[in-house]
């Protein structure tokens, strides 16, 4: 099979509008259920891993697990909200997002919070974030936007 045959079988940009939205919503629900299931297993793993650590520090393990659960619920809410936004609109801001994460990484280098001997965290208004994770998302967004705009259909 040569390139022209492969190329002619690919969906064209105008074909994306014709995708069945019912099947797309079904796959979104399946993906959400999978993510929630993984989060539940992760919560159980966190509880199993921190029970000894928490008891040795005089902290109730349930307190740490509830903190993790609240963050997981916020994450599920963010996933649901972001899934309602057309990703192409988000990709338009990929450069700004990536540059912002670089600024956070530079800030982290000088003013980051040291936890367990590593300076990886920034506390913003009671919310602790790890800028390297945001930078990973920003880099993936920017690269996917660059590839999509340079691709020949």
PDB file of C-alpha atoms in Angstrom:
ATOM      1  CA  UNK A   1       0.000   0.000   0.000  1.00  0.00           C
ATOM      2  CA  UNK A   2       1.520   3.317  -0.961  1.00  0.00           C
ATOM      3  CA  UNK A   3       1.233   6.772   0.539  1.00  0.00           C
ATOM      4  CA  UNK A   4      -1.517   7.986  -1.793  1.00  0.00           C
ATOM      5  CA  UNK A   5      -3.766   5.076  -0.849  1.00  0.00           C
ATOM      6  CA  UNK A   6      -3.240   5.728   2.845  1.00  0.00           C
ATOM      7  CA  UNK A   7      -3.705   9.435   2.329  1.00  0.00           C
ATOM      8  CA  UNK A   8      -6.967   9.026   0.399  1.00  0.00           C
ATOM      9  CA  UNK A   9      -8.461   6.823   3.164  1.00  0.00           C
ATOM     10  CA  UNK A  10      -7.884   9.435   5.863  1.00  0.00           C
ATOM     11  CA  UNK A  11     -10.713  11.643   7.111  1.00  0.00           C
ATOM     12  CA  UNK A  12     -10.677  15.118   5.706  1.00  0.00           C
ATOM     13  CA  UNK A  13     -11.219  18.152   8.003  1.00  0.00           C
ATOM     14  CA  UNK A  14     -14.725  18.718   6.639  1.00  0.00           C
ATOM     15  CA  UNK A  15     -15.623  15.108   7.507  1.00  0.00           C
ATOM     16  CA  UNK A  16     -15.135  15.708  11.227  1.00  0.00           C
ATOM     17  CA  UNK A  17     -18.431  17.598  11.437  1.00  0.00           C
ATOM     18  CA  UNK A  18     -20.258  14.473  10.246  1.00  0.00           C
ATOM     19  CA  UNK A  19     -19.080  12.313  13.178  1.00  0.00           C
ATOM     20  CA  UNK A  20     -22.001  10.761  15.037  1.00  0.00           C
ATOM     21  CA  UNK A  21     -22.260  12.750  18.284  1.00  0.00           C
ATOM     22  CA  UNK A  22     -24.206   9.981  20.032  1.00  0.00           C
ATOM     23  CA  UNK A  23     -21.309   7.540  19.687  1.00  0.00           C
ATOM     24  CA  UNK A  24     -18.883  10.285  20.689  1.00  0.00           C
ATOM     25  CA  UNK A  25     -20.821  10.926  23.919  1.00  0.00           C
ATOM     26  CA  UNK A  26     -20.844   7.175  24.612  1.00  0.00           C
ATOM     27  CA  UNK A  27     -17.077   7.024  24.349  1.00  0.00           C
ATOM     28  CA  UNK A  28     -16.765  10.077  26.582  1.00  0.00           C
ATOM     29  CA  UNK A  29     -18.851   8.365  29.266  1.00  0.00           C
ATOM     30  CA  UNK A  30     -16.760   5.213  28.989  1.00  0.00           C
ATOM     31  CA  UNK A  31     -13.586   7.253  29.308  1.00  0.00           C
ATOM     32  CA  UNK A  32     -14.961   9.102  32.339  1.00  0.00           C
ATOM     33  CA  UNK A  33     -15.957   5.827  34.021  1.00  0.00           C
ATOM     34  CA  UNK A  34     -12.461   4.464  33.360  1.00  0.00           C
ATOM     35  CA  UNK A  35     -10.820   7.569  34.833  1.00  0.00           C
ATOM     36  CA  UNK A  36     -13.028   7.447  37.930  1.00  0.00           C
ATOM     37  CA  UNK A  37     -12.286   3.725  38.382  1.00  0.00           C
ATOM     38  CA  UNK A  38      -8.549   4.414  38.173  1.00  0.00           C
ATOM     39  CA  UNK A  39      -8.941   7.225  40.702  1.00  0.00           C
ATOM     40  CA  UNK A  40     -10.726   4.857  43.111  1.00  0.00           C
ATOM     41  CA  UNK A  41      -7.926   2.306  42.783  1.00  0.00           C
ATOM     42  CA  UNK A  42      -5.421   5.132  43.258  1.00  0.00           C
ATOM     43  CA  UNK A  43      -7.228   6.243  46.394  1.00  0.00           C
ATOM     44  CA  UNK A  44      -7.027   2.721  47.786  1.00  0.00           C
ATOM     45  CA  UNK A  45      -3.326   2.560  46.933  1.00  0.00           C
ATOM     46  CA  UNK A  46      -2.714   5.916  48.640  1.00  0.00           C
ATOM     47  CA  UNK A  47      -4.549   4.725  51.748  1.00  0.00           C
ATOM     48  CA  UNK A  48      -2.523   1.532  51.796  1.00  0.00           C
ATOM     49  CA  UNK A  49       0.764   3.368  51.297  1.00  0.00           C
ATOM     50  CA  UNK A  50       0.272   6.206  53.777  1.00  0.00           C
ATOM     51  CA  UNK A  51      -1.281   4.366  56.716  1.00  0.00           C
ATOM     52  CA  UNK A  52       2.090   3.462  58.206  1.00  0.00           C
ATOM     53  CA  UNK A  53       3.607   6.850  57.367  1.00  0.00           C
ATOM     54  CA  UNK A  54       0.677   8.742  58.877  1.00  0.00           C
ATOM     55  CA  UNK A  55       0.569   6.679  62.054  1.00  0.00           C
ATOM     56  CA  UNK A  56       4.318   7.137  62.584  1.00  0.00           C
ATOM     57  CA  UNK A  57       3.854  10.923  62.311  1.00  0.00           C
ATOM     58  CA  UNK A  58       0.810  10.921  64.620  1.00  0.00           C
ATOM     59  CA  UNK A  59      -1.628  11.834  61.827  1.00  0.00           C
ATOM     60  CA  UNK A  60      -4.849   9.959  61.136  1.00  0.00           C
ATOM     61  CA  UNK A  61      -4.536   8.240  57.734  1.00  0.00           C
ATOM     62  CA  UNK A  62      -8.198   9.024  57.020  1.00  0.00           C
ATOM     63  CA  UNK A  63      -7.370  12.732  57.158  1.00  0.00           C
ATOM     64  CA  UNK A  64      -4.755  12.361  54.429  1.00  0.00           C
ATOM     65  CA  UNK A  65      -7.033  10.157  52.351  1.00  0.00           C
ATOM     66  CA  UNK A  66      -9.885  12.689  52.613  1.00  0.00           C
ATOM     67  CA  UNK A  67      -7.493  15.377  51.394  1.00  0.00           C
ATOM     68  CA  UNK A  68      -6.570  13.171  48.451  1.00  0.00           C
ATOM     69  CA  UNK A  69     -10.256  12.402  47.799  1.00  0.00           C
ATOM     70  CA  UNK A  70     -11.153  16.096  47.710  1.00  0.00           C
ATOM     71  CA  UNK A  71      -8.416  16.705  45.127  1.00  0.00           C
ATOM     72  CA  UNK A  72      -9.636  13.744  43.087  1.00  0.00           C
ATOM     73  CA  UNK A  73     -13.193  15.114  43.087  1.00  0.00           C
ATOM     74  CA  UNK A  74     -11.938  18.538  41.970  1.00  0.00           C
ATOM     75  CA  UNK A  75     -10.032  16.770  39.188  1.00  0.00           C
ATOM     76  CA  UNK A  76     -13.153  14.900  38.017  1.00  0.00           C
ATOM     77  CA  UNK A  77     -15.074  18.189  37.998  1.00  0.00           C
ATOM     78  CA  UNK A  78     -12.304  19.814  35.942  1.00  0.00           C
ATOM     79  CA  UNK A  79     -12.316  16.866  33.508  1.00  0.00           C
ATOM     80  CA  UNK A  80     -16.068  17.154  33.006  1.00  0.00           C
ATOM     81  CA  UNK A  81     -15.932  20.934  32.527  1.00  0.00           C
ATOM     82  CA  UNK A  82     -12.961  20.822  30.149  1.00  0.00           C
ATOM     83  CA  UNK A  83     -14.594  18.055  28.113  1.00  0.00           C
ATOM     84  CA  UNK A  84     -17.403  20.493  27.273  1.00  0.00           C
ATOM     85  CA  UNK A  85     -14.943  22.924  25.655  1.00  0.00           C
ATOM     86  CA  UNK A  86     -13.867  22.388  22.061  1.00  0.00           C
ATOM     87  CA  UNK A  87     -10.187  21.449  22.262  1.00  0.00           C
ATOM     88  CA  UNK A  88      -9.388  23.577  19.205  1.00  0.00           C
ATOM     89  CA  UNK A  89     -10.311  26.674  21.233  1.00  0.00           C
ATOM     90  CA  UNK A  90      -7.936  25.575  23.997  1.00  0.00           C
ATOM     91  CA  UNK A  91      -5.115  24.950  21.522  1.00  0.00           C
ATOM     92  CA  UNK A  92      -5.227  28.606  20.446  1.00  0.00           C
ATOM     93  CA  UNK A  93      -3.897  29.477  23.898  1.00  0.00           C
ATOM     94  CA  UNK A  94      -1.206  26.773  23.956  1.00  0.00           C
ATOM     95  CA  UNK A  95       1.694  29.225  23.475  1.00  0.00           C
ATOM     96  CA  UNK A  96       0.498  31.471  26.301  1.00  0.00           C
ATOM     97  CA  UNK A  97      -0.053  28.465  28.554  1.00  0.00           C
ATOM     98  CA  UNK A  98       3.408  27.061  27.817  1.00  0.00           C
ATOM     99  CA  UNK A  99       5.127  30.409  28.428  1.00  0.00           C
ATOM    100  CA  UNK A 100       3.186  30.795  31.681  1.00  0.00           C
ATOM    101  CA  UNK A 101       4.353  27.409  32.885  1.00  0.00           C
ATOM    102  CA  UNK A 102       7.939  28.330  32.031  1.00  0.00           C
ATOM    103  CA  UNK A 103       7.530  31.460  34.163  1.00  0.00           C
ATOM    104  CA  UNK A 104       6.224  29.264  36.993  1.00  0.00           C
ATOM    105  CA  UNK A 105       9.241  26.959  36.646  1.00  0.00           C
ATOM    106  CA  UNK A 106      11.616  29.933  36.868  1.00  0.00           C
ATOM    107  CA  UNK A 107       9.707  31.238  39.895  1.00  0.00           C
ATOM    108  CA  UNK A 108       9.915  27.764  41.414  1.00  0.00           C
ATOM    109  CA  UNK A 109      13.680  27.727  41.062  1.00  0.00           C
ATOM    110  CA  UNK A 110      14.031  30.804  43.281  1.00  0.00           C
ATOM    111  CA  UNK A 111      10.971  30.804  45.551  1.00  0.00           C
ATOM    112  CA  UNK A 112       9.579  27.262  45.475  1.00  0.00           C
ATOM    113  CA  UNK A 113       8.605  25.395  48.589  1.00  0.00           C
ATOM    114  CA  UNK A 114      10.975  22.625  49.676  1.00  0.00           C
ATOM    115  CA  UNK A 115       9.159  19.438  50.687  1.00  0.00           C
ATOM    116  CA  UNK A 116      11.129  16.349  51.712  1.00  0.00           C
ATOM    117  CA  UNK A 117      14.325  17.903  50.381  1.00  0.00           C
ATOM    118  CA  UNK A 118      13.028  18.748  46.898  1.00  0.00           C
ATOM    119  CA  UNK A 119      11.946  22.151  45.645  1.00  0.00           C
ATOM    120  CA  UNK A 120       9.028  21.201  43.403  1.00  0.00           C
ATOM    121  CA  UNK A 121       5.967  22.942  44.803  1.00  0.00           C
ATOM    122  CA  UNK A 122       4.407  26.407  44.705  1.00  0.00           C
ATOM    123  CA  UNK A 123       1.631  27.407  47.107  1.00  0.00           C
ATOM    124  CA  UNK A 124      -0.865  29.823  45.584  1.00  0.00           C
ATOM    125  CA  UNK A 125      -3.686  30.886  47.883  1.00  0.00           C
ATOM    126  CA  UNK A 126      -3.873  27.607  49.799  1.00  0.00           C
ATOM    127  CA  UNK A 127      -3.533  25.528  46.633  1.00  0.00           C
ATOM    128  CA  UNK A 128      -0.254  23.675  46.198  1.00  0.00           C
ATOM    129  CA  UNK A 129       0.733  23.017  42.595  1.00  0.00           C
ATOM    130  CA  UNK A 130       3.619  21.276  40.899  1.00  0.00           C
ATOM    131  CA  UNK A 131       4.568  23.450  37.893  1.00  0.00           C
ATOM    132  CA  UNK A 132       6.384  20.620  36.111  1.00  0.00           C
ATOM    133  CA  UNK A 133       3.057  18.815  35.657  1.00  0.00           C
ATOM    134  CA  UNK A 134       1.483  21.941  34.167  1.00  0.00           C
ATOM    135  CA  UNK A 135       4.532  22.362  31.927  1.00  0.00           C
ATOM    136  CA  UNK A 136       4.059  18.811  30.646  1.00  0.00           C
ATOM    137  CA  UNK A 137       0.442  19.561  29.723  1.00  0.00           C
ATOM    138  CA  UNK A 138       1.461  22.878  28.147  1.00  0.00           C
ATOM    139  CA  UNK A 139       4.193  21.257  26.090  1.00  0.00           C
ATOM    140  CA  UNK A 140       1.856  18.516  24.849  1.00  0.00           C
ATOM    141  CA  UNK A 141      -0.764  21.114  23.922  1.00  0.00           C
ATOM    142  CA  UNK A 142       1.756  23.231  22.039  1.00  0.00           C
ATOM    143  CA  UNK A 143       3.313  20.298  20.193  1.00  0.00           C
ATOM    144  CA  UNK A 144      -0.082  18.907  19.185  1.00  0.00           C
ATOM    145  CA  UNK A 145      -1.146  22.348  17.942  1.00  0.00           C
ATOM    146  CA  UNK A 146       2.070  22.714  15.945  1.00  0.00           C
ATOM    147  CA  UNK A 147       1.722  19.252  14.405  1.00  0.00           C
ATOM    148  CA  UNK A 148      -1.950  19.796  13.553  1.00  0.00           C
ATOM    149  CA  UNK A 149      -1.283  23.129  11.832  1.00  0.00           C
ATOM    150  CA  UNK A 150       1.691  21.795   9.848  1.00  0.00           C
ATOM    151  CA  UNK A 151       0.015  18.532   8.779  1.00  0.00           C
ATOM    152  CA  UNK A 152      -1.025  18.047   5.160  1.00  0.00           C
ATOM    153  CA  UNK A 153      -4.481  16.566   4.899  1.00  0.00           C
TER     154      UNK A 153
END
